[in-house]
CSV table of C-alpha atoms in Angstrom, one decimal:
chain,number,residue,atom,x,y,z
H,1,UNK,CA,-62.8,-123.0,-48.1
H,2,UNK,CA,-59.9,-125.5,-48.6
H,3,UNK,CA,-61.4,-127.8,-46.0
H,4,UNK,CA,-64.8,-127.8,-47.8
H,5,UNK,CA,-63.2,-128.6,-51.1
H,6,UNK,CA,-61.1,-131.4,-49.6
H,7,UNK,CA,-64.3,-132.8,-48.0
H,8,UNK,CA,-66.2,-132.7,-51.4
H,9,UNK,CA,-63.3,-134.4,-53.2
H,10,UNK,CA,-63.1,-137.2,-50.6
H,11,UNK,CA,-66.9,-137.8,-50.9
H,12,UNK,CA,-66.5,-137.9,-54.8
H,13,UNK,CA,-63.7,-140.4,-54.5
H,14,UNK,CA,-65.6,-142.7,-52.2
H,15,UNK,CA,-68.7,-142.6,-54.4
H,16,UNK,CA,-66.5,-143.5,-57.4
H,17,UNK,CA,-64.9,-146.4,-55.6
H,18,UNK,CA,-68.3,-147.8,-54.6
H,19,UNK,CA,-69.6,-147.7,-58.2
H,20,UNK,CA,-66.4,-149.5,-59.5
H,21,UNK,CA,-66.7,-152.1,-56.8
H,22,UNK,CA,-70.3,-152.9,-57.7
H,23,UNK,CA,-69.4,-153.1,-61.4
H,24,UNK,CA,-66.5,-155.4,-60.8
H,25,UNK,CA,-68.3,-157.8,-58.6
H,26,UNK,CA,-70.6,-158.6,-61.5
H,27,UNK,CA,-68.0,-158.7,-64.2
H,28,UNK,CA,-65.5,-161.1,-62.5
H,29,UNK,CA,-67.7,-163.5,-60.7
H,30,UNK,CA,-67.1,-166.3,-63.3
H,31,UNK,CA,-63.4,-165.8,-63.2
H,32,UNK,CA,-63.4,-166.5,-59.4
H,33,UNK,CA,-65.4,-169.7,-59.9
H,34,UNK,CA,-64.5,-170.8,-63.4
H,35,UNK,CA,-64.7,-174.5,-62.7
H,36,UNK,CA,-68.4,-174.3,-62.2
H,37,UNK,CA,-69.3,-172.3,-65.3
H,38,UNK,CA,-69.4,-175.2,-67.7
H,39,UNK,CA,-70.6,-178.6,-66.7
H,40,UNK,CA,-70.6,-181.6,-69.0
H,41,UNK,CA,-72.2,-184.7,-67.5
H,42,UNK,CA,-73.5,-187.8,-69.0
H,43,UNK,CA,-76.4,-189.8,-67.7
H,44,UNK,CA,-77.3,-187.5,-64.8
H,45,UNK,CA,-80.2,-189.0,-62.8
H,46,UNK,CA,-83.1,-186.8,-61.7
H,47,UNK,CA,-86.9,-186.5,-62.0
H,48,UNK,CA,-87.9,-184.9,-65.3
H,49,UNK,CA,-90.2,-181.9,-65.8
H,50,UNK,CA,-92.1,-180.9,-68.9
H,51,UNK,CA,-90.3,-178.4,-71.2
H,52,UNK,CA,-92.1,-175.5,-72.7
H,53,UNK,CA,-89.8,-174.0,-75.3
H,54,UNK,CA,-90.6,-170.8,-77.3
H,55,UNK,CA,-88.5,-168.6,-79.5
H,56,UNK,CA,-87.0,-165.5,-78.0
H,57,UNK,CA,-89.0,-162.4,-78.9
H,58,UNK,CA,-86.6,-161.0,-81.6
H,59,UNK,CA,-86.9,-161.6,-85.3
H,60,UNK,CA,-83.6,-161.9,-87.3
H,61,UNK,CA,-84.4,-158.7,-89.3
H,62,UNK,CA,-84.9,-156.8,-86.1
H,63,UNK,CA,-81.5,-157.7,-84.6
H,64,UNK,CA,-79.8,-154.4,-85.7
H,65,UNK,CA,-82.5,-152.3,-84.0
H,66,UNK,CA,-82.1,-151.2,-80.4
H,67,UNK,CA,-84.2,-153.3,-78.0
H,68,UNK,CA,-87.1,-151.6,-76.4
H,69,UNK,CA,-86.7,-150.6,-72.8
H,70,UNK,CA,-83.0,-151.6,-72.7
H,71,UNK,CA,-82.2,-148.6,-70.5
H,72,UNK,CA,-85.2,-149.0,-68.1
H,73,UNK,CA,-84.2,-149.7,-64.5
H,74,UNK,CA,-85.5,-152.9,-63.1
H,75,UNK,CA,-87.5,-151.4,-60.2
H,76,UNK,CA,-89.4,-149.2,-62.7
H,77,UNK,CA,-90.7,-152.1,-64.8
H,78,UNK,CA,-89.5,-155.6,-64.0
H,79,UNK,CA,-91.5,-157.3,-66.9
H,80,UNK,CA,-90.2,-154.8,-69.5
H,81,UNK,CA,-86.6,-155.2,-68.3
H,82,UNK,CA,-86.8,-159.0,-68.5
H,83,UNK,CA,-88.1,-158.8,-72.0
H,84,UNK,CA,-85.4,-156.3,-72.9
H,85,UNK,CA,-82.7,-158.7,-71.5
H,86,UNK,CA,-84.0,-161.5,-73.6
H,87,UNK,CA,-84.0,-159.2,-76.6
H,88,UNK,CA,-80.4,-158.0,-75.9
H,89,UNK,CA,-79.1,-161.6,-75.6
H,90,UNK,CA,-80.9,-162.5,-78.8
H,91,UNK,CA,-79.7,-159.4,-80.6
H,92,UNK,CA,-76.0,-159.9,-79.8
H,93,UNK,CA,-76.2,-163.6,-80.9
H,94,UNK,CA,-78.1,-162.7,-84.1
H,95,UNK,CA,-75.5,-160.2,-85.1
H,96,UNK,CA,-72.9,-163.0,-85.0
H,97,UNK,CA,-75.1,-165.5,-86.8
H,98,UNK,CA,-75.3,-167.8,-83.8
H,99,UNK,CA,-78.0,-170.3,-83.2
H,100,UNK,CA,-81.2,-169.0,-81.7
H,101,UNK,CA,-81.9,-169.8,-78.0
H,102,UNK,CA,-85.2,-171.2,-76.9
H,103,UNK,CA,-86.5,-170.7,-73.4
H,104,UNK,CA,-86.7,-173.8,-71.2
H,105,UNK,CA,-89.1,-174.0,-68.2
H,106,UNK,CA,-86.6,-176.3,-66.5
H,107,UNK,CA,-83.7,-173.9,-66.8
H,108,UNK,CA,-86.0,-171.1,-65.8
H,109,UNK,CA,-86.6,-172.9,-62.5
H,110,UNK,CA,-82.8,-173.4,-62.0
H,111,UNK,CA,-82.0,-169.8,-62.7
H,112,UNK,CA,-84.9,-168.3,-60.8
H,113,UNK,CA,-84.3,-170.3,-57.6
H,114,UNK,CA,-80.5,-169.5,-57.7
H,115,UNK,CA,-81.1,-165.7,-58.2
H,116,UNK,CA,-83.6,-165.8,-55.3
H,117,UNK,CA,-81.2,-167.8,-53.1
H,118,UNK,CA,-78.3,-165.4,-53.7
H,119,UNK,CA,-80.5,-162.4,-52.6
H,120,UNK,CA,-82.0,-164.1,-49.6
H,121,UNK,CA,-78.7,-165.5,-48.3
H,122,UNK,CA,-76.5,-162.6,-49.3
H,123,UNK,CA,-73.9,-164.4,-51.5
H,124,UNK,CA,-72.8,-164.0,-55.2
H,125,UNK,CA,-71.4,-167.2,-56.5
H,126,UNK,CA,-72.1,-170.2,-58.8
H,127,UNK,CA,-71.8,-172.3,-55.6
H,128,UNK,CA,-74.3,-171.9,-52.7
H,129,UNK,CA,-73.1,-171.7,-49.1
H,130,UNK,CA,-74.2,-175.3,-48.7
H,131,UNK,CA,-72.0,-176.5,-51.6
H,132,UNK,CA,-74.7,-176.9,-54.3
H,133,UNK,CA,-73.5,-176.0,-57.8
H,134,UNK,CA,-74.9,-175.6,-61.3
H,135,UNK,CA,-74.9,-179.3,-62.0
H,136,UNK,CA,-77.0,-179.8,-58.9
H,137,UNK,CA,-79.5,-177.2,-60.0
H,138,UNK,CA,-79.7,-178.7,-63.4
H,139,UNK,CA,-80.5,-182.1,-61.9
H,140,UNK,CA,-83.1,-180.7,-59.4
H,141,UNK,CA,-84.9,-178.7,-62.1
H,142,UNK,CA,-85.2,-181.8,-64.3
H,143,UNK,CA,-83.1,-180.5,-67.2
H,144,UNK,CA,-80.4,-183.1,-66.5
H,145,UNK,CA,-82.3,-186.4,-67.2
H,146,UNK,CA,-81.2,-189.9,-66.7
H,147,UNK,CA,-80.0,-191.5,-69.9
H,148,UNK,CA,-79.3,-188.1,-71.6
H,149,UNK,CA,-76.1,-186.3,-72.5
H,150,UNK,CA,-76.3,-182.7,-71.3
H,151,UNK,CA,-74.3,-179.6,-70.6
H,152,UNK,CA,-75.1,-176.3,-69.0
H,153,UNK,CA,-73.4,-172.9,-68.5
H,154,UNK,CA,-74.3,-170.0,-66.2
H,155,UNK,CA,-73.6,-166.2,-66.0
H,156,UNK,CA,-74.5,-164.0,-63.0
H,157,UNK,CA,-74.9,-160.3,-62.4
H,158,UNK,CA,-76.3,-157.8,-60.0
H,159,UNK,CA,-76.7,-154.1,-60.1
H,160,UNK,CA,-78.6,-151.2,-58.6
H,161,UNK,CA,-80.0,-148.0,-60.3
H,162,UNK,CA,-78.6,-147.5,-63.7
H,163,UNK,CA,-76.7,-150.8,-63.5
H,164,UNK,CA,-79.9,-152.7,-63.2
H,165,UNK,CA,-80.8,-152.2,-66.9
H,166,UNK,CA,-80.8,-154.9,-69.6
H,167,UNK,CA,-78.1,-153.0,-71.7
H,168,UNK,CA,-75.8,-152.6,-68.7
H,169,UNK,CA,-76.2,-156.3,-67.7
H,170,UNK,CA,-75.4,-157.6,-71.2
H,171,UNK,CA,-72.5,-155.1,-71.6
H,172,UNK,CA,-70.9,-156.3,-68.3
H,173,UNK,CA,-71.1,-159.9,-69.5
H,174,UNK,CA,-69.6,-159.1,-72.9
H,175,UNK,CA,-66.8,-157.1,-71.4
H,176,UNK,CA,-65.7,-160.2,-69.3
H,177,UNK,CA,-64.1,-162.9,-71.4
H,178,UNK,CA,-65.4,-165.8,-69.3
H,179,UNK,CA,-69.0,-164.4,-69.4
H,180,UNK,CA,-68.7,-163.6,-73.1
H,181,UNK,CA,-67.6,-167.2,-73.9
H,182,UNK,CA,-70.9,-168.5,-72.4
H,183,UNK,CA,-73.3,-165.8,-73.7
H,184,UNK,CA,-71.9,-166.2,-77.3
H,185,UNK,CA,-71.4,-170.0,-77.2
H,186,UNK,CA,-73.0,-171.9,-80.1
H,187,UNK,CA,-73.0,-175.1,-78.1
H,188,UNK,CA,-76.2,-174.3,-76.3
H,189,UNK,CA,-79.7,-174.0,-77.6
H,190,UNK,CA,-81.8,-173.5,-74.5
H,191,UNK,CA,-82.0,-170.6,-72.0
H,192,UNK,CA,-83.4,-170.0,-68.6
H,193,UNK,CA,-83.5,-166.5,-67.1
H,194,UNK,CA,-83.9,-165.7,-63.4
H,195,UNK,CA,-84.3,-162.0,-62.3
H,196,UNK,CA,-85.3,-161.0,-58.8
H,197,UNK,CA,-85.6,-157.7,-56.9
H,198,UNK,CA,-82.7,-157.0,-54.6
H,199,UNK,CA,-79.0,-157.8,-54.5
H,200,UNK,CA,-76.6,-159.9,-52.6
H,201,UNK,CA,-74.8,-157.0,-51.0
H,202,UNK,CA,-77.9,-155.9,-49.1
H,203,UNK,CA,-78.2,-152.4,-50.7
H,204,UNK,CA,-81.7,-151.1,-51.3
H,205,UNK,CA,-83.4,-152.2,-54.6
H,206,UNK,CA,-81.7,-153.3,-57.7
H,207,UNK,CA,-81.8,-156.6,-59.5
H,208,UNK,CA,-79.9,-160.0,-59.3
H,209,UNK,CA,-79.7,-162.0,-62.5
H,210,UNK,CA,-78.9,-165.6,-63.3
H,211,UNK,CA,-78.9,-166.8,-66.9
H,212,UNK,CA,-78.4,-170.5,-67.5
H,213,UNK,CA,-77.9,-172.0,-71.0
H,214,UNK,CA,-78.0,-175.6,-71.8
H,215,UNK,CA,-78.0,-178.5,-74.3
H,216,UNK,CA,-79.4,-181.9,-74.0
H,217,UNK,CA,-79.4,-185.1,-76.2
H,218,UNK,CA,-81.6,-188.0,-75.2
């Protein structure tokens, strides 16, 4: 009997450690690579792409209401979770009277390619194994244009199961000072969101998220 109870307790402790480890890997990523979070570059040279900017789907008078599908797991409905994540970001900013973010097709490209790369090559960082960083991605996507002043910031997350929801993702960012500074920054007016199935740790399912915010003056 005592052996069975000891075995059950050990299994519970191992499960708890695994959950905490997954949570922390998302919450402290920016602290480990803080130098690449915020990039301010003038006159970056790259080919330009067209920008299609639209308002995030959240009216100011709806900010206090809970976002639809905020607790849906990514595998169950990826489209709904993406919309919920945009709503959650818009909601926390609206409640603080921060400027509204508009989606940018260029930043969408940068975020989407980075999220996919992290899953495919099994790493979780703002810098790729080959040394490419956020500034490089901003140039390649066309957001950083020659002759323009621009700046970008990035937050990352991954989670499986209940940690793959929009609410859990935004909560992890807000609970980390370095992530929070970017999500709630009033310096940026554009947003690109990349969400892909899978995770850098190689576990089954889940979601990997890259959110890139930016500003540009030409």
